[in-house]
Coordinates of C-alpha atoms in Angstrom, one line a residue:
Chain A
X23 CA -33.6 -18.3 14.1
X24 CA -34.2 -14.8 14.6
X25 CA -32.5 -14.9 17.9
X26 CA -29.5 -16.8 16.9
X27 CA -28.7 -14.4 13.8
X28 CA -28.8 -11.8 16.1
X29 CA -26.2 -13.3 18.3
X30 CA -23.8 -13.6 15.7
X31 CA -24.7 -10.6 13.2
X32 CA -26.5 -8.1 15.1
X33 CA -25.0 -4.6 16.7
X34 CA -24.3 -6.3 20.1
X35 CA -22.4 -9.1 18.6
X36 CA -20.2 -6.5 16.7
X37 CA -19.0 -4.4 19.5
X38 CA -15.5 -4.2 19.9
X39 CA -13.7 -5.6 23.0
X40 CA -11.1 -3.4 25.1
X41 CA -8.1 -2.7 23.4
X42 CA -9.3 -3.6 19.8
X43 CA -7.3 -1.8 17.1
X44 CA -9.6 0.4 15.1
X45 CA -7.2 0.7 12.2
X46 CA -8.5 -2.7 11.6
X47 CA -12.4 -1.4 10.5
X48 CA -10.9 1.1 7.4
X49 CA -10.0 -2.0 5.4
X50 CA -13.2 -3.7 6.3
X51 CA -15.3 -0.7 4.8
X52 CA -12.9 -0.3 2.0
X53 CA -13.7 -3.6 0.6
X54 CA -17.3 -3.5 1.1
X55 CA -17.0 -0.2 -0.7
X56 CA -14.5 -1.3 -3.7
X57 CA -16.9 -4.1 -4.3
X58 CA -19.9 -1.8 -5.0
X59 CA -18.0 0.7 -6.8
X60 CA -18.3 -1.6 -9.5
X61 CA -21.5 0.5 -10.4
X62 CA -19.2 2.8 -12.2
X63 CA -17.7 0.5 -14.4
X64 CA -21.0 -1.0 -15.7
X65 CA -20.5 0.6 -19.1
X66 CA -17.6 -2.2 -20.2
X67 CA -20.7 -4.4 -20.0
X68 CA -22.9 -2.1 -22.3
X69 CA -21.9 -3.5 -25.7
X70 CA -21.6 -7.2 -24.9
X71 CA -24.8 -7.2 -22.9
X72 CA -26.4 -5.5 -25.8
X73 CA -24.9 -8.4 -28.3
X74 CA -25.9 -11.1 -26.0
X75 CA -29.7 -9.9 -25.1
X76 CA -30.4 -8.7 -28.7
X77 CA -31.4 -5.4 -27.6
X78 CA -29.6 -1.9 -28.0
X79 CA -27.0 -0.2 -25.7
X80 CA -29.5 2.5 -24.2
X81 CA -31.7 -0.4 -23.1
X82 CA -28.7 -1.9 -21.1
X83 CA -27.7 1.5 -19.8
X84 CA -31.4 1.5 -18.3
X85 CA -29.9 -1.1 -15.8
X86 CA -27.1 1.6 -14.6
X87 CA -29.9 4.1 -14.1
X88 CA -32.1 1.7 -12.4
X89 CA -29.3 0.7 -9.7
X90 CA -28.4 4.5 -9.2
X91 CA -31.6 5.2 -8.4
X92 CA -32.3 2.6 -6.1
X93 CA -28.7 3.7 -4.2
X94 CA -30.6 6.4 -3.2
X95 CA -33.8 5.2 -2.5
X96 CA -32.7 2.1 -0.3
X97 CA -30.1 4.3 1.5
X98 CA -32.9 6.5 2.3
X99 CA -35.6 3.7 3.4
X100 CA -33.5 1.6 5.1
X101 CA -31.2 3.8 6.7
X102 CA -32.9 3.3 10.3
X103 CA -32.7 -0.5 9.9
X104 CA -29.3 -0.2 8.8
X105 CA -28.2 2.1 12.5
X106 CA -30.3 -0.3 14.2
X107 CA -29.0 -3.5 12.8
X108 CA -25.6 -2.9 13.0
X109 CA -22.6 -2.8 10.1
X110 CA -22.4 -6.7 10.1
X111 CA -25.9 -7.4 9.2
X112 CA -26.2 -4.7 6.8
X113 CA -23.2 -5.6 5.2
X114 CA -24.2 -9.3 4.7
X115 CA -27.8 -7.9 3.1
X116 CA -25.5 -6.0 1.0
X117 CA -23.5 -8.8 -0.1
X118 CA -26.8 -10.7 -0.8
X119 CA -28.6 -8.2 -3.0
X120 CA -25.4 -6.6 -4.7
X121 CA -24.0 -10.4 -5.7
X122 CA -27.3 -11.6 -6.0
X123 CA -27.8 -8.9 -8.5
X124 CA -24.6 -9.6 -10.6
X125 CA -25.4 -13.5 -10.5
X126 CA -29.1 -12.5 -12.1
X127 CA -27.4 -10.1 -14.6
X128 CA -25.5 -13.4 -15.6
X129 CA -28.8 -15.7 -15.9
X130 CA -30.3 -12.8 -17.6
X131 CA -27.6 -13.5 -20.7
X132 CA -28.2 -17.0 -20.2
X133 CA -32.2 -16.7 -20.9
X134 CA -31.4 -13.5 -22.9
X135 CA -33.7 -11.7 -20.6
X136 CA -33.8 -8.1 -20.4
X137 CA -36.4 -7.5 -17.6
X138 CA -34.2 -10.1 -15.6
X139 CA -31.2 -7.7 -16.0
X140 CA -33.5 -4.8 -14.9
X141 CA -34.7 -6.1 -12.1
X142 CA -31.1 -8.2 -11.1
X143 CA -29.0 -6.0 -11.4
X144 CA -30.9 -2.4 -11.4
X145 CA -33.3 -3.1 -8.6
X146 CA -31.9 -6.0 -6.4
X147 CA -28.4 -5.0 -6.9
X148 CA -29.2 -1.2 -6.5
X149 CA -30.5 -2.2 -3.0
X150 CA -27.1 -3.7 -2.1
X151 CA -25.4 -0.6 -3.5
X152 CA -27.6 1.6 -1.0
X153 CA -27.0 -0.4 2.1
X154 CA -23.2 -1.0 1.3
X155 CA -22.6 2.7 1.2
X156 CA -23.8 3.9 4.2
X157 CA -23.0 1.0 7.1
X158 CA -19.5 1.4 6.6
X159 CA -19.4 5.3 6.6
X160 CA -21.2 5.5 9.6
X161 CA -19.3 3.0 11.4
X162 CA -16.1 4.6 10.6
X163 CA -17.6 8.1 11.5
X164 CA -18.1 6.5 15.0
X165 CA -14.4 4.9 15.1
X166 CA -12.5 8.1 14.2
X167 CA -14.2 11.3 16.1
X168 CA -10.9 13.2 16.1
X169 CA -10.4 12.6 12.3
X170 CA -14.0 12.1 10.6
X171 CA -13.1 13.4 7.1
X172 CA -10.3 11.4 6.7
X173 CA -12.0 8.2 8.2
X174 CA -15.2 8.8 5.7
X175 CA -12.6 10.0 3.3
X176 CA -10.9 6.3 3.1
X177 CA -14.3 4.1 2.8
X178 CA -15.6 6.9 -0.2
X179 CA -12.2 6.5 -1.7
X180 CA -12.9 2.8 -2.2
X181 CA -16.0 3.4 -4.1
X182 CA -14.3 5.6 -6.3
X183 CA -11.4 2.8 -6.5
X184 CA -14.2 0.3 -7.4
X185 CA -14.3 1.6 -10.9
X186 CA -10.5 1.3 -11.3
X187 CA -10.6 -2.4 -10.5
X188 CA -14.1 -3.2 -11.9
X189 CA -13.3 -1.9 -15.3
X190 CA -10.4 -3.8 -16.3
X191 CA -11.2 -7.1 -14.1
X192 CA -14.2 -7.4 -16.3
X193 CA -12.4 -6.8 -19.5
X194 CA -9.9 -9.2 -18.6
X195 CA -12.6 -12.1 -17.6
X196 CA -14.3 -11.0 -20.7
X197 CA -11.0 -11.7 -23.1
X198 CA -10.3 -14.6 -21.3
X199 CA -13.9 -16.8 -21.6
X200 CA -15.1 -15.0 -24.8
X201 CA -15.1 -17.0 -27.7
X202 CA -16.9 -16.0 -31.0
X203 CA -20.3 -15.3 -30.6
X204 CA -20.0 -15.6 -26.7
X205 CA -19.0 -11.9 -25.3
X206 CA -18.0 -13.9 -22.3
X207 CA -20.2 -11.7 -20.4
X208 CA -22.1 -14.3 -18.4
X209 CA -19.0 -15.8 -17.0
X210 CA -17.4 -12.4 -16.1
X211 CA -20.6 -11.3 -14.3
X212 CA -20.5 -14.9 -12.3
X213 CA -16.7 -15.0 -11.4
X214 CA -17.5 -11.5 -10.1
X215 CA -20.1 -12.1 -8.0
X216 CA -17.8 -14.8 -6.4
X217 CA -14.6 -12.7 -6.4
X218 CA -16.7 -9.7 -4.4
X219 CA -18.3 -12.3 -2.4
X220 CA -15.1 -13.0 -0.8
X221 CA -14.3 -9.1 -0.1
X222 CA -17.5 -8.4 0.9
X223 CA -17.7 -11.3 3.3
X224 CA -14.0 -10.4 4.7
X225 CA -15.7 -6.7 5.4
X226 CA -18.5 -8.4 7.1
X227 CA -16.0 -10.3 9.3
X228 CA -13.9 -7.5 10.3
X229 CA -16.3 -4.8 11.0
X230 CA -16.6 -3.7 14.5
X231 CA -18.3 -1.0 16.3
X232 CA -17.0 1.0 19.3
X233 CA -18.4 0.3 22.4
X234 CA -21.1 3.3 24.0
X235 CA -18.9 6.2 25.1
X236 CA -15.8 5.0 23.6
X237 CA -13.3 7.6 22.8
X238 CA -10.1 7.7 21.3
X239 CA -7.2 7.1 24.1
X240 CA -5.8 10.7 24.9
X241 CA -8.7 12.4 22.8
X242 CA -10.6 15.2 24.3
X243 CA -13.0 17.0 22.3
X244 CA -12.1 20.8 21.7
X245 CA -14.2 23.5 23.2
X246 CA -13.3 26.2 20.9
X247 CA -14.1 23.6 17.8
X248 CA -16.4 25.3 15.3
X249 CA -19.8 26.1 16.2
X250 CA -21.2 24.0 13.5
X251 CA -19.6 21.0 15.5
X252 CA -21.9 19.6 17.7
X253 CA -21.7 16.8 20.5
X254 CA -25.4 16.6 20.8
X255 CA -27.7 14.2 18.8
X256 CA -30.0 14.8 16.2
X257 CA -32.3 11.7 14.8
X258 CA -32.8 11.3 11.3
X259 CA -36.8 11.8 11.6
X260 CA -35.7 15.5 12.9
X261 CA -33.0 15.8 10.9
X262 CA -34.7 16.0 8.1
X263 CA -36.8 18.7 9.0
X264 CA -34.1 21.2 9.6
X265 CA -33.3 23.9 6.9
X266 CA -29.5 22.7 7.4
X267 CA -30.3 18.9 6.2
X268 CA -32.2 20.7 2.6
X269 CA -29.0 23.1 2.5
X270 CA -26.4 20.0 2.4
X271 CA -29.0 18.2 0.1
X272 CA -28.3 21.4 -2.3
X273 CA -24.8 21.5 -1.7
X274 CA -24.5 17.8 -2.3
X275 CA -26.6 17.9 -5.3
X276 CA -24.8 20.9 -7.0
X277 CA -21.9 19.6 -6.6
X278 CA -22.7 16.0 -8.0
X279 CA -24.4 17.9 -10.8
X280 CA -21.4 19.7 -11.7
X281 CA -18.9 17.1 -12.2
X282 CA -20.8 13.8 -13.1
X283 CA -21.6 15.2 -16.7
X284 CA -18.0 16.0 -17.5
X285 CA -16.9 12.5 -15.9
X286 CA -19.4 10.6 -18.4
X287 CA -18.4 13.1 -21.5
X288 CA -14.3 13.1 -20.8
X289 CA -13.2 10.8 -23.5
X290 CA -15.6 12.8 -26.0
X291 CA -14.9 16.2 -24.9
X292 CA -11.1 15.8 -25.5
X293 CA -11.0 14.2 -28.7
X294 CA -14.1 17.2 -30.1
X295 CA -12.0 19.9 -28.3
X296 CA -8.2 19.0 -29.5
X297 CA -8.9 16.6 -32.2
X298 CA -6.9 14.0 -30.4
X299 CA -7.6 10.1 -31.0
X300 CA -10.0 8.2 -29.5
X301 CA -7.3 6.3 -27.3
X302 CA -5.4 9.4 -25.9
X303 CA -9.5 10.5 -25.3
X304 CA -9.8 7.1 -23.2
X305 CA -6.5 7.8 -21.5
X306 CA -8.2 11.4 -20.1
X307 CA -10.9 9.3 -18.5
X308 CA -8.4 6.9 -17.0
X309 CA -6.6 9.9 -15.6
X310 CA -9.7 11.2 -14.3
X311 CA -10.8 8.3 -12.6
X312 CA -7.8 8.4 -10.7
X313 CA -8.0 12.0 -9.5
X314 CA -11.7 11.3 -8.5
X315 CA -10.4 8.7 -6.3
X316 CA -7.6 10.3 -4.6
X317 CA -9.2 13.2 -4.0
X318 CA -11.9 11.6 -1.9
X319 CA -9.3 10.8 0.4
X320 CA -6.9 14.4 0.0
X321 CA -9.7 16.8 0.4
X322 CA -11.9 15.0 2.9
X323 CA -8.5 14.7 4.9
X324 CA -7.9 18.4 4.7
X325 CA -11.8 19.3 5.5
X326 CA -10.8 17.8 9.2
X327 CA -7.6 20.7 9.6
X328 CA -9.7 23.8 7.2
X329 CA -13.4 22.9 8.6
X330 CA -16.0 21.1 6.4
X331 CA -17.8 24.4 5.5
X332 CA -14.4 26.0 4.4
X333 CA -13.3 22.9 2.5
X334 CA -17.0 22.9 0.3
X335 CA -16.3 26.7 0.0
X336 CA -13.0 25.8 -1.8
X337 CA -14.7 23.2 -3.6
X338 CA -17.3 25.6 -5.3
X339 CA -14.7 28.6 -5.8
X340 CA -12.0 27.1 -6.9
X341 CA -14.5 24.9 -8.9
X342 CA -16.4 27.6 -10.4
X343 CA -13.0 29.5 -11.3
X344 CA -11.3 25.9 -12.9
X345 CA -14.5 26.0 -15.1
X346 CA -14.1 29.2 -16.3
X347 CA -10.4 28.8 -17.5
X348 CA -11.6 25.9 -19.6
X349 CA -13.0 28.0 -22.7
X350 CA -9.9 29.8 -22.4
X351 CA -7.6 26.4 -22.3
X352 CA -9.6 25.9 -25.3
X353 CA -9.2 28.4 -27.6
X354 CA -5.3 29.1 -27.0
X355 CA -5.0 24.9 -27.6
X356 CA -3.5 24.5 -24.3
X357 CA -4.2 21.1 -23.4
X358 CA -1.9 20.6 -20.7
X359 CA -3.9 23.6 -18.6
X360 CA -7.4 21.8 -19.7
X361 CA -5.8 18.3 -18.3
X362 CA -5.0 20.1 -15.0
X363 CA -8.0 22.0 -14.5
X364 CA -10.3 18.8 -15.1
X365 CA -7.9 16.8 -13.2
X366 CA -8.8 18.8 -10.3
X367 CA -12.1 19.8 -11.0
X368 CA -13.1 16.1 -10.7
X369 CA -10.8 15.3 -7.3
X370 CA -13.3 18.3 -5.7
X371 CA -16.1 16.6 -7.5
X372 CA -15.1 12.8 -5.6
X373 CA -14.5 14.5 -2.6
X374 CA -17.8 16.3 -2.3
X375 CA -19.1 12.7 -1.6
X376 CA -16.5 12.0 0.4
X377 CA -16.4 15.2 3.0
X378 CA -20.6 15.3 3.2
X379 CA -20.9 12.2 6.0
X380 CA -18.6 14.1 8.4
X381 CA -20.5 17.9 7.6
X382 CA -23.4 15.6 8.9
X383 CA -21.8 14.3 11.6
X384 CA -20.8 17.6 12.4
X385 CA -24.1 19.1 12.2
X386 CA -26.4 16.2 13.8
X387 CA -23.9 14.0 15.8
X388 CA -23.0 10.8 15.3
X389 CA -26.5 9.2 16.8
X390 CA -28.2 8.2 13.6
X391 CA -25.7 9.7 10.9
X392 CA -26.1 6.9 8.8
X393 CA -29.6 7.1 8.5
X394 CA -29.5 10.7 7.7
X395 CA -26.8 9.9 5.0
X396 CA -29.0 7.5 3.4
X397 CA -31.6 10.1 2.9
X398 CA -29.3 12.6 1.8
X399 CA -27.9 10.4 -0.7
X400 CA -31.4 11.1 -3.0
X401 CA -29.6 14.4 -4.1
X402 CA -26.9 12.2 -5.8
X403 CA -29.9 10.2 -7.6
X404 CA -31.3 13.5 -8.6
X405 CA -27.9 14.7 -9.6
X406 CA -27.1 11.6 -11.5
X407 CA -30.2 12.5 -13.6
X408 CA -30.1 16.3 -14.1
X409 CA -26.1 16.3 -14.5
X410 CA -26.0 14.6 -17.6
X411 CA -29.4 16.1 -19.0
X412 CA -28.2 19.3 -18.6
X413 CA -25.1 19.0 -20.3
X414 CA -26.1 16.8 -23.2
X415 CA -29.2 19.1 -23.8
X416 CA -27.1 22.4 -24.0
X417 CA -24.2 20.8 -25.7
X418 CA -26.6 19.4 -28.2
X419 CA -28.5 22.8 -28.6
X420 CA -25.3 24.7 -29.0
X421 CA -24.5 22.2 -31.8
X422 CA -28.0 22.6 -33.6
X423 CA -27.5 26.4 -33.7
X424 CA -24.1 26.0 -35.5
X425 CA -21.8 26.5 -33.0
X426 CA -18.6 24.1 -34.0
X427 CA -18.0 21.0 -31.9
X428 CA -14.9 22.0 -30.3
X429 CA -16.9 25.5 -28.9
X430 CA -19.8 24.1 -28.2
X431 CA -18.7 22.6 -24.5
X432 CA -18.0 26.4 -23.4
X433 CA -21.4 26.7 -22.7
X434 CA -21.9 24.2 -20.7
X435 CA -18.7 25.1 -18.5
X436 CA -20.6 28.1 -17.5
X437 CA -23.3 26.4 -16.6
X438 CA -21.4 24.7 -14.4
X439 CA -19.9 27.5 -12.7
X440 CA -23.9 28.9 -12.2
X441 CA -24.6 25.1 -10.5
X442 CA -21.5 25.6 -8.1
X443 CA -22.7 29.2 -7.4
X444 CA -25.7 27.8 -6.3
X445 CA -24.3 25.3 -3.9
X446 CA -21.6 27.8 -2.5
X447 CA -24.7 30.2 -1.5
X448 CA -26.6 27.0 0.2
X449 CA -23.4 25.9 1.9
X450 CA -23.0 29.7 3.1
X451 CA -26.4 29.5 4.7
X452 CA -25.6 26.8 6.7
X453 CA -25.9 27.7 10.4
X454 CA -25.2 25.3 13.5
X455 CA -28.7 23.0 14.4
X456 CA -30.9 24.7 16.9
X457 CA -31.1 23.1 20.1
X458 CA -35.1 22.5 19.7
X459 CA -34.1 19.4 17.2
X460 CA -31.6 17.8 19.4
X461 CA -32.5 14.7 21.9
X462 CA -30.8 12.6 24.2
X463 CA -30.0 9.1 22.2
X464 CA -32.2 6.1 23.9
X465 CA -29.1 3.8 23.7
Chain B
X30 CA -1.4 -11.6 16.5
X31 CA -3.3 -8.2 15.8
X32 CA -0.4 -6.4 14.5
X33 CA -0.7 -9.5 11.5
X34 CA -4.7 -9.4 11.2
X35 CA -3.8 -5.9 10.7
X36 CA -1.1 -6.1 7.6
X37 CA -3.2 -8.6 5.9
X38 CA -6.4 -6.8 6.1
X39 CA -4.8 -3.4 4.5
X40 CA -2.8 -5.5 2.0
X41 CA -6.3 -7.3 0.9
X42 CA -7.1 -4.0 0.0
X43 CA -4.4 -2.5 -1.2
X44 CA -3.4 -5.1 -3.7
X45 CA -6.4 -4.9 -5.8
X46 CA -7.1 -1.0 -5.4
X47 CA -3.3 -0.6 -6.5
X48 CA -3.9 -2.9 -9.3
X49 CA -6.6 -1.0 -10.3
X50 CA -4.7 2.3 -10.1
X51 CA -1.7 0.5 -12.0
X52 CA -4.2 0.0 -14.9
X53 CA -5.8 3.3 -15.2
X54 CA -2.1 4.7 -15.3
X55 CA -1.3 2.7 -18.1
X56 CA -4.3 3.5 -20.0
X57 CA -3.5 7.1 -19.3
X58 CA -0.4 6.6 -20.6
X59 CA -1.2 7.4 -24.4
X60 CA -2.5 10.9 -23.0
X61 CA 1.1 11.9 -21.8
X62 CA 2.9 10.6 -25.1
X63 CA 1.1 12.6 -27.0
X64 CA 1.0 16.2 -25.1
X65 CA 3.6 18.4 -27.5
X66 CA 5.7 20.1 -25.0
X67 CA 6.3 23.9 -24.9
X68 CA 8.9 23.7 -27.6
X69 CA 7.0 22.1 -30.4
X70 CA 4.1 24.3 -29.6

């Protein structure tokens, strides 16, 4: 059984033949990321699931938090297995876990079981997220050594796009199948598992890895490239002992922390700061999600021209300058300026995710870049916890101190500047990886 | 043949993503309808 499975699913089975068009790989990667990106849209199920299960919305939200934590943990724990097994087997495992998680969530509605929701969508689905996140990215990095930023930007743009697709899809399905006391959540989750299965299996079928030593036709690595870009290989076990790994961990954690809170609070923020309606506030969240997706591809592609270190300096310096502008925009009532600044901030938040795999490839080579990326993603899980806690905590304390709601966010904006400043320092400290950590890959 | 597969593959992901973007643009439209112009401020 193991032999036959490896024959069809293993790394060797997915090795591309001569003449294979590498542009067939990005759609496979985007398909998987677009499905697992649904996790960003889980909030549309908050109220329906709370109603169906007879629990509170915060209890349902625990499933989302568990899923994000499991994303980081599974990416870190299974990273080496992902590199060894190849993308097809990993994508299939991701499909089984993620779509299995959606089906268990549907069963949780049927049996009104919160533990089934937490274990199904949170734990099992979260493992699917981690596996599905790193496998396509590390594959694309190997196919596009000439444009790694653009390549990873494409896949991770798909993850951002997952929310844009997942939210309206879920709402449409619940509207179509909900009736009376039935919110339609059970049918919606089941159908989404079926639809996403189609896309994830398509990705697993289409994905290929390049043959050893493959290079794009006519491409010669530039000798004069930045000293940060290595042609050597560093294994995951050595990589995470380097200062560079932990500096990039801080870079990602600060970049995500500075954006994630604003993304979650966008609608409330605009309503409280400018006195707009909930509909307009919701429109603001919609606008930001487009910039969150687009920024992943655009900025990450820009990093191929500027270099990774420079582009992260832009994220941090420009991001801090834009955050510092927001209180002034609020005081002068300039809503257009506020929209432009926040849209740019969120574009760089998304870009932080998309550019980091290429940065890792620059420093550690392509050998086990997926596994290294997996361990670095724990920074995201950490940021998902500390970012919103910091923002909510500071905002609540300012309101409790008697600061008007419209102005209470200003302190959080300056706090974001500090976080971005820490990220900038960490980024500036990144130097080429010492030769003592480099090795020759076995394969 | 490979070109056909390439086109179909890209369409398979572009269509749902395009639909998602269109839904978000529709959701965001009230934002722009209600932004006061410079002369109104």
